[in-house]
Short mmCIF file of C-alpha atoms in Angstrom, two decimals:
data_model
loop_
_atom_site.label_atom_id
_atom_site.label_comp_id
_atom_site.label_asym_id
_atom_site.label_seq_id
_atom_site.Cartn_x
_atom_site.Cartn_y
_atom_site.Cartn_z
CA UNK A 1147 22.66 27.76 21.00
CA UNK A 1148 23.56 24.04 20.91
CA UNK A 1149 25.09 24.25 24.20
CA UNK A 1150 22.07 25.48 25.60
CA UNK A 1151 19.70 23.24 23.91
CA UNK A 1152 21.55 19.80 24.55
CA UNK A 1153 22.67 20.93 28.24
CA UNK A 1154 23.06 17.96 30.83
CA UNK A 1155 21.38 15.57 27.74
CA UNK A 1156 24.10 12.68 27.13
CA UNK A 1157 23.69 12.32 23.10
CA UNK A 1158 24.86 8.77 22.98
CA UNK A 1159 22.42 7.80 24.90
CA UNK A 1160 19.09 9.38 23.46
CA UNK A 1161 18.41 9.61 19.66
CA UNK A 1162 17.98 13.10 19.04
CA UNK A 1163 15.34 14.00 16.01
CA UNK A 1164 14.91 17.82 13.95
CA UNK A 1165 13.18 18.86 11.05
CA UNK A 1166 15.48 20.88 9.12
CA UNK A 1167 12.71 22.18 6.87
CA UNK A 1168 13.82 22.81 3.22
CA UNK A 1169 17.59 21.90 4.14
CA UNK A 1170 18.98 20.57 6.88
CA UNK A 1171 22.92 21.95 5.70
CA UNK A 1172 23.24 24.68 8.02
CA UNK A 1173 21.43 22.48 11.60
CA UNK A 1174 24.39 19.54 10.92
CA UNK A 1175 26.83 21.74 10.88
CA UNK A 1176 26.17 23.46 13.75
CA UNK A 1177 25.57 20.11 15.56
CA UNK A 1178 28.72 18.74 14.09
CA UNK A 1179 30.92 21.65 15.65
CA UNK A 1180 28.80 21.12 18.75
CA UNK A 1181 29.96 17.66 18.82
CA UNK A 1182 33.42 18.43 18.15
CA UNK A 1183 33.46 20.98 20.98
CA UNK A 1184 31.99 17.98 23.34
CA UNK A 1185 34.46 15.48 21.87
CA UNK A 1186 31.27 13.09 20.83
CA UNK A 1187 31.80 10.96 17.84
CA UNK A 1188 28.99 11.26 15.26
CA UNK A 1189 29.25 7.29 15.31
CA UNK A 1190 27.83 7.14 18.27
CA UNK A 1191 24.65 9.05 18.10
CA UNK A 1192 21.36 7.91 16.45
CA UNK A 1193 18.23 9.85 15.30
CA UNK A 1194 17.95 12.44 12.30
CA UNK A 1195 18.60 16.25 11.05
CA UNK A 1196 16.36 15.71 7.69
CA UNK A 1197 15.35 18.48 5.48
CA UNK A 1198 12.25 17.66 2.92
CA UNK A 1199 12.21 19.92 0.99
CA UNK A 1200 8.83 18.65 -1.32
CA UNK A 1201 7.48 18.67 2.13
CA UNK A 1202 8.50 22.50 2.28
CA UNK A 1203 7.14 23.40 -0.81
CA UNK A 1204 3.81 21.72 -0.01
CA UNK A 1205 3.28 23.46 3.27
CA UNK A 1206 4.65 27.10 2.61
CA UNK A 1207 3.97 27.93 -1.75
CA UNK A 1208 7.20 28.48 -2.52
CA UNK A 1209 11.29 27.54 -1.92
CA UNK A 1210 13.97 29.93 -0.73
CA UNK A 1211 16.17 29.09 -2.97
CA UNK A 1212 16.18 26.82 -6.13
CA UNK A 1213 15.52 22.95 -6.22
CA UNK A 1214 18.72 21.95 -7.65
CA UNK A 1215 20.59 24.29 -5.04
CA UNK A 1216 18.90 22.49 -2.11
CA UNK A 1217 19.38 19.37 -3.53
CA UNK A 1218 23.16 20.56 -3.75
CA UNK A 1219 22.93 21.08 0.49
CA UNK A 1220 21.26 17.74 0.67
CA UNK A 1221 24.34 15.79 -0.69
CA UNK A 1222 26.37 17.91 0.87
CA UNK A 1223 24.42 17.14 4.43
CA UNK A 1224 24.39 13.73 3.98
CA UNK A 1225 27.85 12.88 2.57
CA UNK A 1226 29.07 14.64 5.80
CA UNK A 1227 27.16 12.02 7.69
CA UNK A 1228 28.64 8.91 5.40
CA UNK A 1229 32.44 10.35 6.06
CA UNK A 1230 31.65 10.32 9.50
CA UNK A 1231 30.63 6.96 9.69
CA UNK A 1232 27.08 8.18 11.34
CA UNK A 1233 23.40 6.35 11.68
CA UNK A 1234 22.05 9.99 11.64
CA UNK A 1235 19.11 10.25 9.29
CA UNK A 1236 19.42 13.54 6.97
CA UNK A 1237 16.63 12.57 3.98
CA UNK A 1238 12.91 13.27 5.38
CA UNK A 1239 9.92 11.82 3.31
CA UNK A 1240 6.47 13.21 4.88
CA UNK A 1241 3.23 12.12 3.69
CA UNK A 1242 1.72 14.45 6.42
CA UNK A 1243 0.96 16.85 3.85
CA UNK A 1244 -1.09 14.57 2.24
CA UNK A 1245 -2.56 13.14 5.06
CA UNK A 1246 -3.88 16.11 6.42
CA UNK A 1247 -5.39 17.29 3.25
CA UNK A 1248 -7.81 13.83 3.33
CA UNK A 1249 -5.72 12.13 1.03
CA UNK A 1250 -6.59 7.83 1.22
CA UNK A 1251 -3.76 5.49 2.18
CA UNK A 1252 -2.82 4.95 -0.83
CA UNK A 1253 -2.63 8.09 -2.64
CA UNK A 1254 -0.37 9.07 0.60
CA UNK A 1255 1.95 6.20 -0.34
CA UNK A 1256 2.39 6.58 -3.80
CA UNK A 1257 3.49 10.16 -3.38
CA UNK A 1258 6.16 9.61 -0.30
CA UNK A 1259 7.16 7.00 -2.36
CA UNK A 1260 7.45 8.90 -5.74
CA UNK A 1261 9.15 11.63 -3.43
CA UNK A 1262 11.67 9.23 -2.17
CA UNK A 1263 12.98 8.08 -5.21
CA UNK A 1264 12.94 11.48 -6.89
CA UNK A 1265 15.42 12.06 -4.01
CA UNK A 1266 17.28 8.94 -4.66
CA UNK A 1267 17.75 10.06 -8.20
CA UNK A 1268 19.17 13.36 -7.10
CA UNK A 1269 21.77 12.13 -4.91
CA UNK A 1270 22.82 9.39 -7.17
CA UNK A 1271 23.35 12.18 -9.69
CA UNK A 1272 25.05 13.64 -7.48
CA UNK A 1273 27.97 11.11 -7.06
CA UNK A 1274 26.65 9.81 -3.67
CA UNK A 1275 26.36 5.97 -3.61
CA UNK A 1276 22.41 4.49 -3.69
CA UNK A 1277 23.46 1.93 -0.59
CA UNK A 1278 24.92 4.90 1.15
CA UNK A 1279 21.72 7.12 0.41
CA UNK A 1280 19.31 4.73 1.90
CA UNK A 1281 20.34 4.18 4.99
CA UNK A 1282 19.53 8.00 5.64
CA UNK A 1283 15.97 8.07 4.57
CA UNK A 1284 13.67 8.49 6.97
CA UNK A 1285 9.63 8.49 6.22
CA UNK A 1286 7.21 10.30 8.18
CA UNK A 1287 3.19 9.20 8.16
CA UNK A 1288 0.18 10.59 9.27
CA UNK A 1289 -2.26 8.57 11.15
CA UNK A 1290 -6.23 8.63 10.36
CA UNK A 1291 -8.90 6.30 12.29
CA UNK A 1292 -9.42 3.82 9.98
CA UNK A 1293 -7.50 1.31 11.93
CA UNK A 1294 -6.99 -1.45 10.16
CA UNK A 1295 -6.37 0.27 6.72
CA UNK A 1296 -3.53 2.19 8.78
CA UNK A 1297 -2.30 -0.73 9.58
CA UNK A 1298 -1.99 -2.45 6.12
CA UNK A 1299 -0.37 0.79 4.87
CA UNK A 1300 2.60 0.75 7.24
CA UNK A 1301 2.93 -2.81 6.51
CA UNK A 1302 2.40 -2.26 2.59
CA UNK A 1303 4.88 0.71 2.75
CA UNK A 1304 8.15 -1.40 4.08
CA UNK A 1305 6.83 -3.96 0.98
CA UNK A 1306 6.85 -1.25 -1.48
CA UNK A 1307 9.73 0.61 -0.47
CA UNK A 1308 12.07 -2.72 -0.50
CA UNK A 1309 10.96 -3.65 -4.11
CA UNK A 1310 12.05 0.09 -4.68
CA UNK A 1311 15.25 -0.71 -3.39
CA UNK A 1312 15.37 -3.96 -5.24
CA UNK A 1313 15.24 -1.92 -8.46
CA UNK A 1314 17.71 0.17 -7.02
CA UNK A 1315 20.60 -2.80 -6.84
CA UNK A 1316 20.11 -1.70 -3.34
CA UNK A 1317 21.91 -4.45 -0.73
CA UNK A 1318 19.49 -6.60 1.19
CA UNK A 1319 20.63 -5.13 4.45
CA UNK A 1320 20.25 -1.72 3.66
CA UNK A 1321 16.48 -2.10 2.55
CA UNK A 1322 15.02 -1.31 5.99
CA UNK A 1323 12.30 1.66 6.17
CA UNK A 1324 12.64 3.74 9.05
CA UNK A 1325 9.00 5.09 9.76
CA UNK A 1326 7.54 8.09 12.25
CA UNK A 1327 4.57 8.37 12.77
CA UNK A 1328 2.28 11.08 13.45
CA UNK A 1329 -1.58 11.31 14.30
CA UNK A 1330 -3.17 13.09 12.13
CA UNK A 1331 -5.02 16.73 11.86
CA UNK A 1332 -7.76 15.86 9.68
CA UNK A 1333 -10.40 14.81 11.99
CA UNK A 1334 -9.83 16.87 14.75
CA UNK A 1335 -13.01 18.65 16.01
CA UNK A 1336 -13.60 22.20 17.23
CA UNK A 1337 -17.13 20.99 18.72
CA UNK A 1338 -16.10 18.16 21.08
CA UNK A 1339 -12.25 18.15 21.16
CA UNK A 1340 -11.97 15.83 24.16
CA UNK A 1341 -13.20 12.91 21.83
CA UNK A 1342 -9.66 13.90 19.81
CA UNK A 1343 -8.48 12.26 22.68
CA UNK A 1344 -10.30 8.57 21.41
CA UNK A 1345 -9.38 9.12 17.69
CA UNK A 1346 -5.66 9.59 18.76
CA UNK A 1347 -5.40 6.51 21.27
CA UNK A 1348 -6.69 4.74 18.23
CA UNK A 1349 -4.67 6.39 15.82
CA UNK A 1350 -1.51 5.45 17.84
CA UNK A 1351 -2.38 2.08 18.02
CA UNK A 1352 -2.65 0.94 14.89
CA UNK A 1353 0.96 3.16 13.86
CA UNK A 1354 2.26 0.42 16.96
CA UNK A 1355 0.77 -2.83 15.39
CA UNK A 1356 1.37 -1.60 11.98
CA UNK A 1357 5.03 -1.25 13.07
CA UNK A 1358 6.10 1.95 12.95
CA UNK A 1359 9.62 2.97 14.66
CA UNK A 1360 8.86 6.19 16.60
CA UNK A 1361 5.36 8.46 17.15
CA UNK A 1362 4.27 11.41 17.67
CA UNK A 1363 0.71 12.33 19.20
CA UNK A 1364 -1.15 15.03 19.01
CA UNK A 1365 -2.35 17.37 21.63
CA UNK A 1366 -6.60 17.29 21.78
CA UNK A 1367 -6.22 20.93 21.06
CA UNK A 1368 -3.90 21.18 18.53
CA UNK A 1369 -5.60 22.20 15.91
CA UNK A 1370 -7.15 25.41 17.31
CA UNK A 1371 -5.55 26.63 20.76
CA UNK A 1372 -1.73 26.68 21.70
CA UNK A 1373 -1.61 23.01 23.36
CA UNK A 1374 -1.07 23.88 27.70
CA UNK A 1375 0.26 21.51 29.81
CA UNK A 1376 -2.66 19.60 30.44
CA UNK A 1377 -3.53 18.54 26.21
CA UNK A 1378 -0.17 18.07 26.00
CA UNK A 1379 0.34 15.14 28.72
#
């Protein structure tokens, strides 16, 4: 299956990016023998296999399998990352769920953020090293149209998440937030989708000045048809 997917796509030179879901174990493993099999060093590729599990939990009810055995493939994920000596991301933080329920800007904060460091705390109890940890944390946000309040919150995030590290004992150089971005559902309308089209450009815009590192748009359709060529350019 990996040979298929990554066929003719040089990994060293494009970060590649996949939601594990609830854990991410089983996806670097596979990619790891896939890289092994392509004799590609794991140093030399950038992007993220995350699992959020939280995130999981929120969306579907309910967890597969228990907390503390996820949290178990989580350490064991992302130590295989550390020993490798690679930039791949394998902790995901969404606030989408929150987002796209109408939560404000800063209720969505607070609760990535309290999510975060509930997953610090896991993998520091489970032997991994805090400086190690953070450097595989990844954050995804959604996007509303209040511009310039999405704006401050990207801006008030890498703030908030460096006096987390701070508290941490966390080295200065290991402090930076890596942030996706991702419009969001809430105001998409049925009745008039092509004005989704506005409320995204905006929505995009601000995620850019606010400083986010990668983003994802939505289709105009999204939220009611399977998205067709044409919503999706």
């Amino acid at each position: 299956k990996m040979q298929v997917l990554f066929k003719d796509i040089d990994l060293t030179e494009y970060p590649i990016n996949i939601n594990g879901g609830f854990s991410a174990l089983p996806i670097i493993l596979l990619f790891k023998a896939y890289a092994d099999e392509t004799r590609t060093s794991l140093m030399n590729i950038k992007g993220s296999i995350t699992s959020d599990p939280l995130d999981y939990l929120l969306t579907k009810g309910e967890l597969p399998f228990s907390l503390n055995q996820i949290f178990d493939e989580m350490k064991l994920a992302t130590e295989l990352m550390i020993k490798s000596n690679s930039a791949i991301k394998t902790i995901g933080v969404s606030g989408l769920p929150f987002n796209n329920a109408g939560s404000n800007s800063v209720q969505e904060l607070a609760f990535s953020l309290a999510t975060a460091v509930e997953y610090l705390n896991e993998m520091i109890y489970r032997g991994l090293k805090v400086d190690d940890v953070a450097k595989r944390i990844k954050f995804t946000f959604g996007i509303g149209s209040f511009y310039f309040m999405e704006v401050a919150k990207l801006r008030a995030a890498r703030i908030l998440w460096s006096k987390i590290f701070e508290a941490f004992e966390v080295n200065e150089e290991n402090r930076k937030m890596a942030i996706h971005c991702k419009t969001t559902k809430f105001n998409q309308t049925y009745f008039d989708p092509y004005v989704n089209m506005l409320r995204t450009t905006t929505e995009a815009f601000s995620a850019i000045v606010g400083g986010a590192d990668s983003i994802h748009t939505n289709p105009f359709d999204e939220s009611f048809n399977p998205s067709d060529n044409f919503s999706r350019r």
